[in-house]
Structures are given as structure tokens and as C-alpha cells.
Amino acid sequence: MFEHPSLIHQVTVFEQEQIERAVARRRMLIEHADQIVPRPAGPLRRLLRLGRARASAPQAPRTAACDPAVAR
């Protein structure tokens, strides 16, 4: 079955309106960038930041005294 042409037109018009709203929102954000205040970090953001900090932290080299697999 095929869609009715008026349905396709309605969907197309709706998508174009969404794109226009997104463009207007981006333009407003660019024009008023000095007024944007970042939100404080919530629990999830703090948890993710903690995980990244642990992953990027330098690790001590593995030695035979710490790990028997290295001694082989």
C-alpha cells in the first residue's frame, strides 16, 4: 500500500517546521551565548566525570612483587 499524498505533505511540512525551530534556537543560543549559565553537575554527570578521571589517571608500573604474572 502507498501513503496518501496529503499525509506525505503533512509530514514534510512538520519536518520543515522542526528544522526552522531548531535553526531559530541555535541562532538565539549563538546571539546570547554570554547569558548561558551551565547547570550544576548532577549525580550522573559527577559519576561519569569520576570514571573518566580514574581512566585517565596514570597507573603505577606493574612489578613482579605486585603481580606474579609479570615475574614469568
Coordinates of C-alpha atoms in Angstrom, one line a residue:
M1 CA 0.0 0.0 0.0
F2 CA 1.0 3.5 -0.6
E3 CA 0.7 6.6 1.6
H4 CA -1.8 9.2 0.7
P5 CA -0.1 12.3 -0.8
S6 CA -1.7 14.6 1.8
L7 CA -0.1 12.5 4.6
I8 CA 3.3 12.8 2.9
H9 CA 2.8 16.6 2.6
Q10 CA 1.8 17.0 6.3
V11 CA 4.9 15.0 7.4
T12 CA 7.1 17.1 5.1
V13 CA 5.6 20.4 6.4
F14 CA 6.1 19.2 10.0
E15 CA 9.7 18.2 9.5
Q16 CA 10.4 21.6 7.8
E17 CA 8.8 23.4 10.8
Q18 CA 11.0 21.4 13.2
I19 CA 14.1 22.3 11.2
E20 CA 13.1 26.0 11.3
R21 CA 12.6 25.9 15.1
A22 CA 16.0 24.2 15.6
V23 CA 17.7 26.9 13.4
A24 CA 16.0 29.7 15.4
R25 CA 17.0 28.0 18.7
R26 CA 20.6 27.7 17.5
R27 CA 20.7 31.3 16.3
M28 CA 19.3 32.5 19.7
L29 CA 22.0 30.5 21.5
I30 CA 24.7 31.9 19.4
E31 CA 23.5 35.5 19.8
H32 CA 23.0 35.2 23.6
A33 CA 26.0 32.9 24.5
D34 CA 27.1 35.3 27.2
Q35 CA 23.8 34.7 29.1
I36 CA 24.0 31.0 29.2
V37 CA 24.8 29.6 32.7
P38 CA 25.9 26.0 32.9
R39 CA 23.8 23.7 35.2
P40 CA 25.5 22.3 38.2
A41 CA 26.6 18.7 37.8
G42 CA 24.0 16.2 38.8
P43 CA 24.8 12.8 40.3
L44 CA 25.1 11.1 36.9
R45 CA 27.5 13.7 35.5
R46 CA 29.6 13.6 38.6
L47 CA 29.8 9.8 38.3
L48 CA 30.8 10.0 34.7
R49 CA 33.5 12.6 35.4
L50 CA 34.8 10.4 38.2
G51 CA 35.1 7.4 35.9
R52 CA 36.9 9.5 33.3
A53 CA 39.3 10.8 35.9
R54 CA 40.1 7.3 37.0
A55 CA 40.6 6.0 33.5
S56 CA 43.0 8.8 32.5
A57 CA 45.0 8.8 35.8
P58 CA 48.5 7.4 35.4
Q59 CA 48.9 4.0 36.8
A60 CA 51.9 2.6 38.6
P61 CA 54.0 0.2 36.6
R62 CA 53.4 -3.4 37.3
T63 CA 56.2 -5.2 39.0
A64 CA 56.9 -8.8 39.9
A65 CA 56.4 -8.0 43.6
C66 CA 52.8 -6.8 42.8
D67 CA 51.8 -9.2 40.1
P68 CA 53.1 -12.8 39.8
A69 CA 52.2 -12.9 36.1
V70 CA 54.9 -10.3 35.4
A71 CA 57.6 -12.4 37.1
R72 CA 57.5 -15.1 34.3

